[in-house]
Amino acid sequence: QKEVEQNSGPLSVPEGAIASLNCTYSDRGSQSFFWYRQYSGKSPELIMFIYSNGDKEDGRFTAQLNKASQYVSLLIRDSQPSDSATYLCAGTNAGGTSYGKLTFGQGTILTVHP
Amino acid sequence: GAVVSQHPSRVICKSGTSVKIECRSLDFQATTMFWYRQFPKQSLMLMATSNEGSKATYEQGVEKDKFLINHASLTLSTLTVTSAHPEDSSFYICSARAPKGRFEKLFFGSGTQLSVL
């Protein structure tokens, strides 16, 4: 079983809709989670990070973490064609020397069509 | 601007040659850097953890003699792919951990696309 799993998609939503991306993890030692956006041939860019149960909002993006269910999600409101990319979920231990050692999911390809 | 600089961005080499990739933290000291590899249409896989002044820690299945990591200063880590072969062709990405980090302080380099002919 992969440590971090995502729906590989592709996920296609119309412009202006809400895109919902999901991620589950198996390692309970993972405490901090990150959502990255990656365009083809480019390095990942951080969208959100979350380490507390509940919701965290930043502009059009909302990350949700449920540690009991080992579930992380990312909602993108008012989706734009420029949001079309691969979204990577990653987890890491909370602190110490392991912090920053990311385990990535396989990524979800999102397409926002006009 | 970029806080982690990675060079070169793209390299094409012949089979059997060695390639060095640099990862520099520009405005902070990074005692720990990470090296990832990404094959086409796949996710990032951690190769090794680079620790300043000590030996790198490699993930299972990564050949330490093939992927040499040197973290000789607090701002520079290098990955050398020795005797590169076509199967080493991949996108290599480094990340740096800012000291005493708030949780978000992980910064990625821009990546290096390696093509081995």
Short mmCIF file of C-alpha atoms in Angstrom, two decimals:
data_model
loop_
_atom_site.label_atom_id
_atom_site.label_comp_id
_atom_site.label_asym_id
_atom_site.label_seq_id
_atom_site.Cartn_x
_atom_site.Cartn_y
_atom_site.Cartn_z
CA GLN A 1 0.00 0.00 0.00
CA LYS A 2 1.29 3.42 -0.91
CA GLU A 3 1.81 5.75 2.01
CA VAL A 4 0.05 8.65 0.33
CA GLU A 5 -2.68 7.96 -2.19
CA GLN A 6 -4.55 10.30 -4.46
CA ASN A 7 -7.17 9.83 -7.10
CA SER A 8 -5.08 10.04 -10.24
CA GLY A 9 -7.94 11.50 -12.21
CA PRO A 10 -8.00 13.15 -14.56
CA LEU A 11 -10.50 15.45 -12.94
CA SER A 12 -12.30 17.79 -15.26
CA VAL A 13 -14.42 20.69 -14.04
CA PRO A 14 -15.98 23.67 -15.79
CA GLU A 15 -14.65 27.14 -15.21
CA GLY A 16 -16.12 28.66 -12.08
CA ALA A 17 -16.90 25.34 -10.45
CA ILE A 18 -15.42 23.84 -7.31
CA ALA A 19 -12.66 21.29 -7.81
CA SER A 20 -12.26 18.75 -5.04
CA LEU A 21 -9.00 16.86 -4.68
CA ASN A 22 -8.58 14.07 -2.18
CA CYS A 23 -5.71 12.32 -0.49
CA THR A 24 -5.40 9.56 2.09
CA TYR A 25 -2.34 8.54 4.03
CA SER A 26 -1.36 5.43 5.91
CA ASP A 27 1.49 6.64 8.14
CA ARG A 28 0.11 8.06 11.37
CA GLY A 29 3.53 9.58 11.96
CA SER A 30 2.76 12.04 9.19
CA GLN A 31 1.51 15.17 10.83
CA SER A 32 1.98 17.95 8.30
CA PHE A 33 0.54 17.95 4.84
CA PHE A 34 1.18 19.98 1.78
CA TRP A 35 -0.60 20.57 -1.47
CA TYR A 36 1.58 21.43 -4.43
CA ARG A 37 0.67 22.39 -7.95
CA GLN A 38 2.95 21.25 -10.72
CA TYR A 39 2.86 22.31 -14.33
CA SER A 40 4.41 20.03 -16.90
CA GLY A 41 8.20 20.22 -16.83
CA LYS A 42 8.23 22.55 -13.84
CA SER A 43 9.05 22.17 -10.19
CA PRO A 44 6.17 21.90 -7.70
CA GLU A 45 4.88 25.12 -6.18
CA LEU A 46 3.33 25.20 -2.76
CA ILE A 47 -0.36 26.03 -2.55
CA MET A 48 -1.27 25.16 1.01
CA PHE A 49 0.05 23.41 4.06
CA ILE A 50 -1.99 22.12 6.98
CA TYR A 51 -1.16 20.38 10.22
CA SER A 52 -4.22 20.90 12.40
CA ASN A 53 -7.49 19.07 12.10
CA GLY A 54 -10.15 21.07 10.36
CA ASP A 55 -10.21 23.54 7.54
CA LYS A 56 -7.70 26.11 6.44
CA GLU A 57 -8.61 28.70 3.87
CA ASP A 58 -6.40 30.84 1.68
CA GLY A 59 -8.12 32.76 -1.06
CA ARG A 60 -9.82 30.33 -3.41
CA PHE A 61 -8.21 27.35 -1.76
CA THR A 62 -9.36 25.39 1.29
CA ALA A 63 -7.40 22.51 2.73
CA GLN A 64 -9.08 20.06 5.05
CA LEU A 65 -7.39 17.58 7.37
CA ASN A 66 -9.00 14.76 9.29
CA LYS A 67 -6.36 12.86 11.23
CA ALA A 68 -8.79 10.29 12.57
CA SER A 69 -9.74 9.31 9.02
CA GLN A 70 -6.23 9.98 7.70
CA TYR A 71 -7.69 12.13 5.01
CA VAL A 72 -6.58 15.39 3.43
CA SER A 73 -8.40 17.35 0.79
CA LEU A 74 -8.06 20.49 -1.26
CA LEU A 75 -10.98 22.49 -2.56
CA ILE A 76 -10.49 25.04 -5.30
CA ARG A 77 -13.36 27.47 -5.62
CA ASP A 78 -14.13 29.44 -8.76
CA SER A 79 -11.80 27.22 -10.75
CA GLN A 80 -9.92 28.90 -13.58
CA PRO A 81 -8.31 27.40 -16.69
CA SER A 82 -4.96 28.46 -15.23
CA ASP A 83 -5.60 26.04 -12.36
CA SER A 84 -5.21 23.18 -14.83
CA ALA A 85 -2.18 21.26 -13.56
CA THR A 86 -1.16 18.21 -11.59
CA TYR A 87 -1.84 18.55 -7.87
CA LEU A 88 0.41 16.71 -5.50
CA CYS A 89 -0.42 15.84 -1.92
CA ALA A 90 2.55 15.26 0.38
CA GLY A 91 3.03 14.43 4.02
CA THR A 92 5.89 14.67 6.45
CA ASN A 93 6.53 14.03 10.12
CA ALA A 94 5.80 16.87 12.46
CA GLY A 95 9.29 17.76 13.50
CA GLY A 96 12.79 16.69 14.25
CA THR A 97 15.20 15.47 11.67
CA SER A 98 12.48 13.91 9.54
CA TYR A 99 10.65 17.15 8.97
CA GLY A 100 10.73 18.09 5.33
CA LYS A 101 11.21 14.55 4.12
CA LEU A 102 8.12 14.48 1.96
CA THR A 103 6.18 11.47 0.81
CA PHE A 104 4.20 12.39 -2.25
CA GLY A 105 1.04 10.95 -3.66
CA GLN A 106 0.93 10.11 -7.33
CA GLY A 107 -0.78 13.36 -8.19
CA THR A 108 -4.18 14.27 -9.58
CA ILE A 109 -4.44 15.85 -13.00
CA LEU A 110 -6.96 18.68 -12.99
CA THR A 111 -8.37 20.21 -16.13
CA VAL A 112 -10.56 23.29 -15.92
CA HIS A 113 -12.37 23.85 -19.18
CA PRO A 114 -13.84 27.18 -20.25
CA GLY B 1 12.40 35.70 -6.27
CA ALA B 2 13.61 32.15 -5.88
CA VAL B 3 14.99 31.27 -2.48
CA VAL B 4 16.48 28.01 -3.71
CA SER B 5 18.50 28.05 -6.87
CA GLN B 6 19.10 24.85 -8.80
CA HIS B 7 21.46 24.51 -11.74
CA PRO B 8 21.58 23.48 -14.46
CA SER B 9 17.95 23.50 -15.47
CA ARG B 10 18.55 21.10 -18.31
CA VAL B 11 21.44 18.86 -19.24
CA ILE B 12 21.96 16.42 -22.06
CA CYS B 13 24.91 14.08 -21.79
CA LYS B 14 26.33 10.94 -23.28
CA SER B 15 26.03 7.62 -21.55
CA GLY B 16 28.91 7.03 -19.16
CA THR B 17 29.56 10.63 -18.26
CA SER B 18 28.99 12.22 -14.87
CA VAL B 19 26.68 15.12 -14.25
CA LYS B 20 26.70 17.48 -11.28
CA ILE B 21 23.60 19.33 -10.14
CA GLU B 22 23.80 22.19 -7.68
CA CYS B 23 21.23 23.31 -5.18
CA ARG B 24 21.80 26.59 -3.35
CA SER B 25 19.76 28.25 -0.66
CA LEU B 26 20.00 31.95 -1.42
CA ASP B 27 18.89 33.74 1.72
CA PHE B 28 19.00 31.22 4.51
CA GLN B 29 21.26 28.51 5.81
CA ALA B 30 19.98 25.06 5.06
CA THR B 31 21.46 22.37 7.22
CA THR B 32 19.18 19.88 5.50
CA MET B 33 18.33 19.54 1.85
CA PHE B 34 16.45 16.83 0.06
CA TRP B 35 16.87 15.35 -3.40
CA TYR B 36 13.92 13.99 -5.34
CA ARG B 37 13.60 12.30 -8.69
CA GLN B 38 10.57 12.37 -10.91
CA PHE B 39 10.10 10.12 -13.92
CA PRO B 40 7.61 11.14 -16.62
CA LYS B 41 4.01 10.99 -15.49
CA GLN B 42 5.05 9.86 -12.04
CA SER B 43 5.24 11.61 -8.72
CA LEU B 44 8.30 12.79 -6.87
CA MET B 45 10.29 10.15 -5.08
CA LEU B 46 12.73 11.04 -2.35
CA MET B 47 16.22 9.88 -3.16
CA ALA B 48 18.24 11.13 -0.23
CA THR B 49 18.53 13.57 2.62
CA SER B 50 21.57 15.79 2.47
CA ASN B 51 22.97 16.95 5.80
CA GLU B 52 25.57 19.68 6.04
CA GLY B 53 28.88 18.32 7.23
CA SER B 54 27.84 14.69 7.31
CA LYS B 55 27.02 11.85 5.01
CA ALA B 56 23.79 11.84 3.13
CA THR B 57 21.03 9.43 4.07
CA TYR B 58 19.77 7.48 1.09
CA GLU B 59 16.36 5.97 0.61
CA GLN B 60 15.99 2.29 0.02
CA GLY B 61 16.86 1.30 -3.51
CA VAL B 62 18.95 4.38 -4.28
CA GLU B 63 22.56 3.60 -5.08
CA LYS B 64 24.77 5.82 -2.98
CA ASP B 65 27.81 5.16 -5.16
CA LYS B 66 25.94 6.26 -8.23
CA PHE B 67 24.26 9.34 -6.80
CA LEU B 68 26.92 11.18 -4.88
CA ILE B 69 25.70 13.91 -2.58
CA ASN B 70 27.92 16.54 -1.06
CA HIS B 71 26.67 19.17 1.38
CA ALA B 72 29.89 20.94 2.16
CA SER B 73 28.41 24.28 3.16
CA LEU B 74 25.24 25.57 4.73
CA THR B 75 24.01 26.91 1.42
CA LEU B 76 25.08 24.34 -1.12
CA SER B 77 24.30 20.72 -1.80
CA THR B 78 25.37 18.93 -4.95
CA LEU B 79 24.12 15.75 -6.53
CA THR B 80 26.47 14.00 -8.93
CA VAL B 81 25.06 11.32 -11.17
CA THR B 82 28.08 9.18 -11.92
CA SER B 83 28.41 7.15 -15.10
CA ALA B 84 24.95 8.20 -16.18
CA HIS B 85 22.89 5.85 -18.30
CA PRO B 86 19.65 6.41 -20.22
CA GLU B 87 17.61 4.97 -17.34
CA ASP B 88 18.89 7.83 -15.16
CA SER B 89 17.10 10.30 -17.42
CA SER B 90 14.67 12.05 -15.12
CA PHE B 91 13.67 15.33 -13.54
CA TYR B 92 15.76 15.93 -10.42
CA ILE B 93 14.51 18.39 -7.83
CA CYS B 94 16.05 19.59 -4.61
CA SER B 95 14.38 21.16 -1.64
CA ALA B 96 15.80 22.98 1.33
CA ARG B 97 14.53 23.17 4.86
CA ALA B 98 14.81 26.51 6.56
CA PRO B 99 16.22 26.36 10.07
CA LYS B 100 13.91 26.29 13.09
CA GLY B 101 11.19 26.12 10.57
CA ARG B 102 7.70 27.15 10.69
CA PHE B 103 5.92 24.31 9.01
CA GLU B 104 5.76 25.94 5.63
CA LYS B 105 9.46 26.59 5.30
CA LEU B 106 10.34 24.03 2.71
CA PHE B 107 11.57 25.49 -0.54
CA PHE B 108 11.98 23.70 -3.83
CA GLY B 109 14.53 24.36 -6.52
CA SER B 110 13.38 24.75 -10.10
CA GLY B 111 14.49 21.26 -11.08
CA THR B 112 16.99 19.77 -13.50
CA GLN B 113 15.89 17.78 -16.51
CA LEU B 114 18.57 15.20 -17.22
CA SER B 115 18.59 13.42 -20.55
CA VAL B 116 21.19 10.72 -21.06
CA LEU B 117 21.74 9.66 -24.66
#
